[in-house]
Amino acid sequence: MDAIKNNVIRQIVILLLILFLGIVIIWKLTYFIPGFLGATALYIMFRSWYFKLVEQRKWKRWMAATVLIIGLLIAMVGPVYAMIQVLTPKVNAALSNTDKIRDAVLDVYHYVQEKVPQVNISQQQVLGFVQKGVGFLPMILNATANLFANIFTALFIFYFMLMGGRKMESSFREYVPLARKSRNEVWKETHNMVVSNAIGIPFLALCQGIVAIFAYWFCGVEGAILWGILTGMATVIPVIGTMIVWVPVCIYLLAKGETSYAIGLALYCFIIVGSTDNVIRFLFLKKFGDVHPLVTVFGVILGLNLFGIVGLIFGPLILSYFMMLIRIYKVEYSEPEEQQDAVV
């Protein structure tokens, strides 16, 4: 009896020590969590390619991993660098013309006050919003710089995950306290969510941005490319989405007296840009997994708060895991209804 108690005490002590060290490690390496999650997403998406090169085509492991990383480096860094090249002069121009921005916003404010006097917003509040918005612009460039750091961190970790390969997966299966069927369900859910979000969300942002740029250019909106990029980026905002960009642009056109362009742009964005969102989400999210819209909405909010941009993938995944683990627990550990009835 004493031996059993001692074993239990030692087990509890070891578990507490593991928990303590795990918390310390995560706490001190918080900055690298987005990169680690990004590497995990890359591994899930490209592991099959890597194993085909190594096991079927007989490539060296380091060679296969290096080729994949070089390809991903070009595919990921290229668009980010191009976006920075486009945004930097636009942001600098906006910061050097704050008076022009303030006058344009005040024109919109006076127009709204004239047409809808019930709107109870003072001019000082509007100017405060403008000041905060202008101060937010440099944060966009800082975010892209952090994105570069996370990309390189993810690729660095991704290399060693590939080199570990089968051994890493075998160890993971060994330590996951689930039955084989449940492990397969977890893997399928993870793969579907990661692939659908990692491919679907950037592709959706690209399509909506391109479609919006054409509309802004046709309506004579100054800085159509910048507004199109912002429209694409706004895709990730839950519920409101791209409306947070194109609605103010339409109001600005109304304030300038360009009523036909304003109405046409509003209808175009509401129908065409909105339809693009629905079509892309249907093609990707429905193909890889029938995800409830509320899981996506609250998952994105959760993920952005926890992990930043990579949370677009892992936020919905965390919520899906939560509901899936409840389902797995019910299947593996709850008593069948027949046994419960017999006990009663």
Short mmCIF file of C-alpha atoms in Angstrom, two decimals:
data_model
loop_
_atom_site.label_atom_id
_atom_site.label_comp_id
_atom_site.label_asym_id
_atom_site.label_seq_id
_atom_site.Cartn_x
_atom_site.Cartn_y
_atom_site.Cartn_z
CA MET A 1 0.00 0.00 0.00
CA ASP A 2 2.82 2.41 0.92
CA ALA A 3 4.61 1.56 -2.34
CA ILE A 4 1.45 2.40 -4.31
CA LYS A 5 1.10 5.71 -2.49
CA ASN A 6 4.76 6.55 -3.13
CA ASN A 7 4.36 5.78 -6.84
CA VAL A 8 1.28 7.99 -7.03
CA ILE A 9 3.09 10.82 -5.25
CA ARG A 10 6.09 10.52 -7.58
CA GLN A 11 3.79 10.49 -10.59
CA ILE A 12 1.97 13.64 -9.40
CA VAL A 13 5.30 15.38 -8.71
CA ILE A 14 6.61 14.55 -12.19
CA LEU A 15 3.36 15.71 -13.84
CA LEU A 16 3.44 18.98 -11.88
CA LEU A 17 7.08 19.49 -12.86
CA ILE A 18 6.25 18.87 -16.52
CA LEU A 19 3.33 21.30 -16.28
CA PHE A 20 5.49 23.96 -14.61
CA LEU A 21 8.31 23.67 -17.15
CA GLY A 22 5.80 23.68 -20.02
CA ILE A 23 4.24 26.92 -18.76
CA VAL A 24 7.67 28.54 -18.36
CA ILE A 25 8.75 27.47 -21.85
CA ILE A 26 5.55 28.77 -23.49
CA TRP A 27 5.72 31.99 -21.45
CA LYS A 28 9.30 32.78 -22.45
CA LEU A 29 8.89 31.70 -26.08
CA THR A 30 5.54 33.37 -26.70
CA TYR A 31 6.97 35.45 -29.56
CA PHE A 32 7.75 32.26 -31.50
CA ILE A 33 4.32 30.63 -31.07
CA PRO A 34 2.92 32.03 -34.38
CA GLY A 35 6.00 30.74 -36.17
CA PHE A 36 5.64 27.29 -34.60
CA LEU A 37 1.96 27.16 -35.53
CA GLY A 38 2.81 28.30 -39.04
CA ALA A 39 5.39 25.51 -39.32
CA THR A 40 2.79 23.02 -38.13
CA ALA A 41 0.35 24.21 -40.80
CA LEU A 42 3.04 23.94 -43.48
CA TYR A 43 3.94 20.43 -42.36
CA ILE A 44 0.32 19.29 -42.50
CA MET A 45 -0.10 20.70 -46.01
CA PHE A 46 3.20 19.56 -47.56
CA ARG A 47 4.15 16.38 -45.69
CA SER A 48 2.77 14.18 -48.48
CA TRP A 49 4.88 16.03 -51.07
CA TYR A 50 7.97 15.56 -48.91
CA PHE A 51 7.38 11.83 -48.39
CA LYS A 52 6.82 11.33 -52.13
CA LEU A 53 10.17 12.96 -52.89
CA VAL A 54 12.00 10.98 -50.18
CA GLU A 55 10.28 7.59 -50.31
CA GLN A 56 9.23 7.31 -53.95
CA ARG A 57 11.77 9.41 -55.83
CA LYS A 58 14.57 8.53 -53.37
CA TRP A 59 15.72 12.10 -52.75
CA LYS A 60 17.94 12.90 -49.81
CA ARG A 61 15.89 14.21 -46.89
CA TRP A 62 17.81 17.48 -46.66
CA MET A 63 17.47 18.01 -50.42
CA ALA A 64 13.69 17.46 -50.44
CA ALA A 65 13.24 19.73 -47.42
CA THR A 66 15.44 22.46 -48.95
CA VAL A 67 13.57 22.41 -52.28
CA LEU A 68 10.21 22.71 -50.52
CA ILE A 69 11.43 25.56 -48.32
CA ILE A 70 12.91 27.49 -51.27
CA GLY A 71 9.62 27.14 -53.15
CA LEU A 72 7.61 28.27 -50.12
CA LEU A 73 10.02 31.14 -49.52
CA ILE A 74 9.41 32.46 -53.03
CA ALA A 75 5.65 31.88 -52.81
CA MET A 76 5.25 33.51 -49.36
CA VAL A 77 7.84 36.28 -49.25
CA GLY A 78 7.24 37.47 -52.82
CA PRO A 79 3.62 38.60 -52.32
CA VAL A 80 4.39 40.15 -48.92
CA TYR A 81 7.32 42.10 -50.37
CA ALA A 82 5.17 43.28 -53.30
CA MET A 83 2.45 44.40 -50.89
CA ILE A 84 4.98 46.38 -48.86
CA GLN A 85 6.28 48.03 -52.03
CA VAL A 86 2.74 49.14 -52.88
CA LEU A 87 1.69 50.16 -49.37
CA THR A 88 4.82 52.06 -48.27
CA PRO A 89 4.51 55.05 -50.66
CA LYS A 90 0.75 55.18 -50.09
CA VAL A 91 1.15 55.20 -46.31
CA ASN A 92 3.89 57.84 -46.48
CA ALA A 93 1.72 59.98 -48.75
CA ALA A 94 -1.20 59.66 -46.33
CA LEU A 95 0.99 60.63 -43.36
CA SER A 96 2.26 63.72 -45.20
CA ASN A 97 -1.25 64.81 -46.23
CA THR A 98 -3.20 64.49 -43.01
CA ASP A 99 -4.91 67.84 -43.64
CA LYS A 100 -6.31 66.56 -46.93
CA ILE A 101 -7.57 63.40 -45.22
CA ARG A 102 -9.15 65.47 -42.44
CA ASP A 103 -10.94 67.72 -44.96
CA ALA A 104 -12.27 64.71 -46.87
CA VAL A 105 -13.58 63.12 -43.67
CA LEU A 106 -15.19 66.39 -42.60
CA ASP A 107 -16.93 66.60 -45.99
CA VAL A 108 -18.39 63.17 -45.32
CA TYR A 109 -19.32 64.20 -41.78
CA HIS A 110 -21.17 67.33 -42.93
CA TYR A 111 -22.95 65.36 -45.64
CA VAL A 112 -24.13 62.71 -43.16
CA GLN A 113 -25.24 65.39 -40.68
CA GLU A 114 -27.23 67.10 -43.41
CA LYS A 115 -28.93 63.94 -44.65
CA VAL A 116 -29.26 62.11 -41.33
CA PRO A 117 -29.35 64.70 -38.52
CA GLN A 118 -30.29 61.97 -36.03
CA VAL A 119 -26.67 60.77 -36.03
CA ASN A 120 -25.33 62.13 -32.74
CA ILE A 121 -21.58 62.38 -33.37
CA SER A 122 -19.62 65.56 -32.74
CA GLN A 123 -16.98 66.95 -35.06
CA GLN A 124 -14.35 66.51 -32.33
CA GLN A 125 -15.15 62.80 -32.10
CA VAL A 126 -14.80 62.43 -35.86
CA LEU A 127 -11.43 64.20 -35.84
CA GLY A 128 -10.36 61.92 -32.99
CA PHE A 129 -11.23 58.89 -35.11
CA VAL A 130 -9.23 60.36 -37.99
CA GLN A 131 -6.20 60.86 -35.77
CA LYS A 132 -6.41 57.29 -34.50
CA GLY A 133 -6.83 55.98 -38.06
CA VAL A 134 -3.78 57.89 -39.32
CA GLY A 135 -1.80 56.58 -36.37
CA PHE A 136 -2.89 53.07 -37.29
CA LEU A 137 -1.30 53.27 -40.76
CA PRO A 138 2.32 52.74 -39.63
CA MET A 139 1.12 49.71 -37.66
CA ILE A 140 0.25 48.06 -40.98
CA LEU A 141 3.87 48.24 -42.10
CA ASN A 142 5.06 47.05 -38.69
CA ALA A 143 2.68 44.11 -38.96
CA THR A 144 4.17 43.16 -42.32
CA ALA A 145 7.66 43.29 -40.79
CA ASN A 146 6.51 40.95 -38.01
CA LEU A 147 4.98 38.76 -40.70
CA PHE A 148 8.41 38.42 -42.31
CA ALA A 149 9.91 37.36 -38.98
CA ASN A 150 7.16 34.78 -38.44
CA ILE A 151 7.60 33.41 -41.98
CA PHE A 152 11.33 32.83 -41.51
CA THR A 153 10.75 31.32 -38.06
CA ALA A 154 8.09 29.01 -39.48
CA LEU A 155 10.33 27.87 -42.34
CA PHE A 156 13.23 27.25 -39.93
CA ILE A 157 11.06 25.03 -37.70
CA PHE A 158 9.41 23.46 -40.74
CA TYR A 159 12.80 22.19 -41.95
CA PHE A 160 13.44 20.24 -38.77
CA MET A 161 9.87 18.94 -38.69
CA LEU A 162 10.40 17.52 -42.16
CA MET A 163 13.72 15.99 -41.17
CA GLY A 164 11.98 14.32 -38.21
CA GLY A 165 9.15 13.16 -40.44
CA ARG A 166 7.85 9.69 -39.71
CA LYS A 167 9.60 9.43 -36.35
CA MET A 168 7.93 12.62 -35.12
CA GLU A 169 4.50 11.40 -36.24
CA SER A 170 5.04 8.02 -34.60
CA SER A 171 5.98 9.67 -31.30
CA PHE A 172 2.93 11.93 -31.51
CA ARG A 173 0.58 8.98 -32.03
CA GLU A 174 2.21 7.16 -29.13
CA TYR A 175 1.61 9.97 -26.64
CA VAL A 176 -1.92 10.96 -27.74
CA PRO A 177 -4.28 9.26 -25.24
CA LEU A 178 -6.94 8.40 -27.81
CA ALA A 179 -8.11 5.29 -29.59
CA ARG A 180 -7.03 4.75 -33.20
CA LYS A 181 -10.45 5.76 -34.59
CA SER A 182 -10.43 8.98 -32.55
CA ARG A 183 -6.85 9.76 -33.62
CA ASN A 184 -7.87 9.38 -37.25
CA GLU A 185 -10.80 11.73 -36.68
CA VAL A 186 -8.51 14.31 -35.08
CA TRP A 187 -6.06 14.07 -37.99
CA LYS A 188 -8.81 14.38 -40.60
CA GLU A 189 -10.33 17.39 -38.84
CA THR A 190 -6.92 19.04 -38.51
CA HIS A 191 -5.95 18.45 -42.13
CA ASN A 192 -9.26 19.70 -43.51
CA MET A 193 -9.35 22.85 -41.39
CA VAL A 194 -5.71 23.78 -42.01
CA VAL A 195 -5.84 23.26 -45.76
CA SER A 196 -9.20 24.99 -46.23
CA ASN A 197 -8.23 28.05 -44.18
CA ALA A 198 -4.58 28.30 -45.25
CA ILE A 199 -5.51 28.21 -48.93
CA GLY A 200 -9.06 29.56 -48.88
CA ILE A 201 -8.54 32.74 -46.82
CA PRO A 202 -5.56 34.17 -48.80
CA PHE A 203 -7.22 33.23 -52.10
CA LEU A 204 -10.45 34.87 -50.95
CA ALA A 205 -8.59 38.05 -49.96
CA LEU A 206 -6.79 38.12 -53.32
CA CYS A 207 -9.98 37.65 -55.35
CA GLN A 208 -11.96 40.25 -53.40
CA GLY A 209 -9.09 42.72 -53.57
CA ILE A 210 -8.77 42.39 -57.36
CA VAL A 211 -12.53 42.65 -57.89
CA ALA A 212 -12.67 45.74 -55.64
CA ILE A 213 -9.69 47.45 -57.33
CA PHE A 214 -11.49 47.31 -60.66
CA ALA A 215 -14.59 48.95 -59.15
CA TYR A 216 -12.64 51.68 -57.37
CA TRP A 217 -10.66 52.48 -60.52
CA PHE A 218 -13.80 52.64 -62.67
CA CYS A 219 -15.49 55.00 -60.19
CA GLY A 220 -12.46 57.30 -60.10
CA VAL A 221 -11.56 56.64 -56.48
CA GLU A 222 -8.11 58.05 -55.72
CA GLY A 223 -5.68 55.34 -54.60
CA ALA A 224 -7.75 52.48 -56.02
CA ILE A 225 -4.95 49.96 -55.50
CA LEU A 226 -4.54 50.91 -51.84
CA TRP A 227 -8.27 50.70 -51.20
CA GLY A 228 -8.40 47.37 -53.03
CA ILE A 229 -5.60 45.95 -50.84
CA LEU A 230 -7.39 47.17 -47.71
CA THR A 231 -10.62 45.58 -48.98
CA GLY A 232 -8.85 42.26 -49.43
CA MET A 233 -7.28 42.49 -45.97
CA ALA A 234 -10.69 43.31 -44.46
CA THR A 235 -11.91 39.88 -45.57
CA VAL A 236 -10.62 38.43 -42.30
CA ILE A 237 -12.77 40.76 -40.16
CA PRO A 238 -15.70 38.72 -38.82
CA VAL A 239 -19.29 39.65 -39.73
CA ILE A 240 -18.56 43.11 -41.20
CA GLY A 241 -15.80 42.04 -43.57
CA THR A 242 -15.14 44.22 -46.61
CA MET A 243 -18.02 46.57 -45.77
CA ILE A 244 -15.71 48.35 -43.32
CA VAL A 245 -13.79 49.64 -46.37
CA TRP A 246 -16.21 50.10 -49.25
CA VAL A 247 -19.08 51.66 -47.26
CA PRO A 248 -17.00 54.73 -46.22
CA VAL A 249 -15.72 55.02 -49.81
CA CYS A 250 -19.30 55.09 -51.10
CA ILE A 251 -20.27 57.73 -48.51
CA TYR A 252 -17.25 59.80 -49.59
CA LEU A 253 -18.41 59.68 -53.22
CA LEU A 254 -21.89 60.77 -52.11
CA ALA A 255 -20.38 63.68 -50.19
CA LYS A 256 -18.51 64.78 -53.32
CA GLY A 257 -21.76 64.80 -55.28
CA GLU A 258 -20.93 61.72 -57.38
CA THR A 259 -24.22 60.03 -56.57
CA SER A 260 -24.36 57.66 -59.55
CA TYR A 261 -20.85 56.35 -58.89
CA ALA A 262 -21.60 55.97 -55.18
CA ILE A 263 -24.79 53.97 -55.77
CA GLY A 264 -23.16 51.89 -58.50
CA LEU A 265 -20.12 51.13 -56.33
CA ALA A 266 -22.33 50.17 -53.38
CA LEU A 267 -24.41 47.79 -55.50
CA TYR A 268 -21.29 46.34 -57.15
CA CYS A 269 -19.52 45.71 -53.84
CA PHE A 270 -22.62 44.36 -52.15
CA ILE A 271 -23.45 41.95 -54.98
CA ILE A 272 -20.17 41.11 -56.74
CA VAL A 273 -17.66 41.40 -53.89
CA GLY A 274 -20.10 39.74 -51.49
CA SER A 275 -20.80 36.94 -53.98
CA THR A 276 -17.06 36.38 -54.37
CA ASP A 277 -16.88 35.78 -50.62
CA ASN A 278 -19.73 33.27 -50.70
CA VAL A 279 -18.45 31.41 -53.77
CA ILE A 280 -14.86 31.04 -52.52
CA ARG A 281 -15.94 29.97 -49.05
CA PHE A 282 -18.29 27.41 -50.59
CA LEU A 283 -15.58 26.02 -52.88
CA PHE A 284 -12.93 25.67 -50.16
CA LEU A 285 -14.55 25.41 -46.74
CA LYS A 286 -17.38 23.16 -47.88
CA LYS A 287 -15.02 20.96 -49.88
CA PHE A 288 -12.68 20.22 -46.99
CA GLY A 289 -15.13 20.33 -44.11
CA ASP A 290 -18.67 21.47 -43.38
CA VAL A 291 -17.72 24.12 -40.82
CA HIS A 292 -20.52 25.99 -39.06
CA PRO A 293 -20.35 29.77 -39.73
CA LEU A 294 -20.30 30.54 -36.00
CA VAL A 295 -17.20 28.36 -35.59
CA THR A 296 -15.47 30.39 -38.28
CA VAL A 297 -16.57 33.77 -36.89
CA PHE A 298 -15.71 33.17 -33.23
CA GLY A 299 -12.69 31.08 -34.17
CA VAL A 300 -11.22 33.96 -36.16
CA ILE A 301 -11.81 36.37 -33.26
CA LEU A 302 -10.20 33.92 -30.83
CA GLY A 303 -7.28 33.16 -33.13
CA LEU A 304 -6.43 36.78 -33.94
CA ASN A 305 -6.38 37.64 -30.22
CA LEU A 306 -4.18 34.65 -29.35
CA PHE A 307 -1.80 34.21 -32.27
CA GLY A 308 -2.11 37.16 -34.65
CA ILE A 309 -2.48 36.53 -38.38
CA VAL A 310 -1.79 32.79 -38.10
CA GLY A 311 -4.82 32.63 -35.79
CA LEU A 312 -7.00 32.78 -38.90
CA ILE A 313 -6.15 29.11 -39.29
CA PHE A 314 -5.78 27.91 -35.70
CA GLY A 315 -8.63 29.88 -34.09
CA PRO A 316 -11.39 27.94 -35.87
CA LEU A 317 -9.29 24.80 -35.40
CA ILE A 318 -9.23 25.28 -31.61
CA LEU A 319 -13.01 25.60 -31.47
CA SER A 320 -13.39 22.57 -33.72
CA TYR A 321 -11.02 20.62 -31.44
CA PHE A 322 -13.05 21.65 -28.40
CA MET A 323 -16.30 20.34 -29.84
CA MET A 324 -14.62 17.27 -31.32
CA LEU A 325 -12.97 16.30 -28.02
CA ILE A 326 -16.33 16.55 -26.27
CA ARG A 327 -17.74 14.22 -28.92
CA ILE A 328 -14.78 11.82 -28.58
CA TYR A 329 -15.11 11.78 -24.78
CA LYS A 330 -18.78 10.91 -25.09
CA VAL A 331 -17.99 8.05 -27.48
CA GLU A 332 -15.01 6.61 -25.60
CA TYR A 333 -15.92 7.09 -21.94
CA SER A 334 -19.66 7.46 -21.53
CA GLU A 335 -21.67 4.33 -20.80
CA PRO A 336 -23.99 3.01 -23.51
CA GLU A 337 -27.63 3.89 -22.99
CA GLU A 338 -28.52 0.21 -22.57
CA GLN A 339 -26.14 -0.14 -19.59
CA GLN A 340 -27.42 3.07 -18.02
CA ASP A 341 -31.00 1.83 -18.32
CA ALA A 342 -29.99 -1.49 -16.77
CA VAL A 343 -28.39 0.28 -13.81
CA VAL A 344 -31.48 2.38 -13.27
#
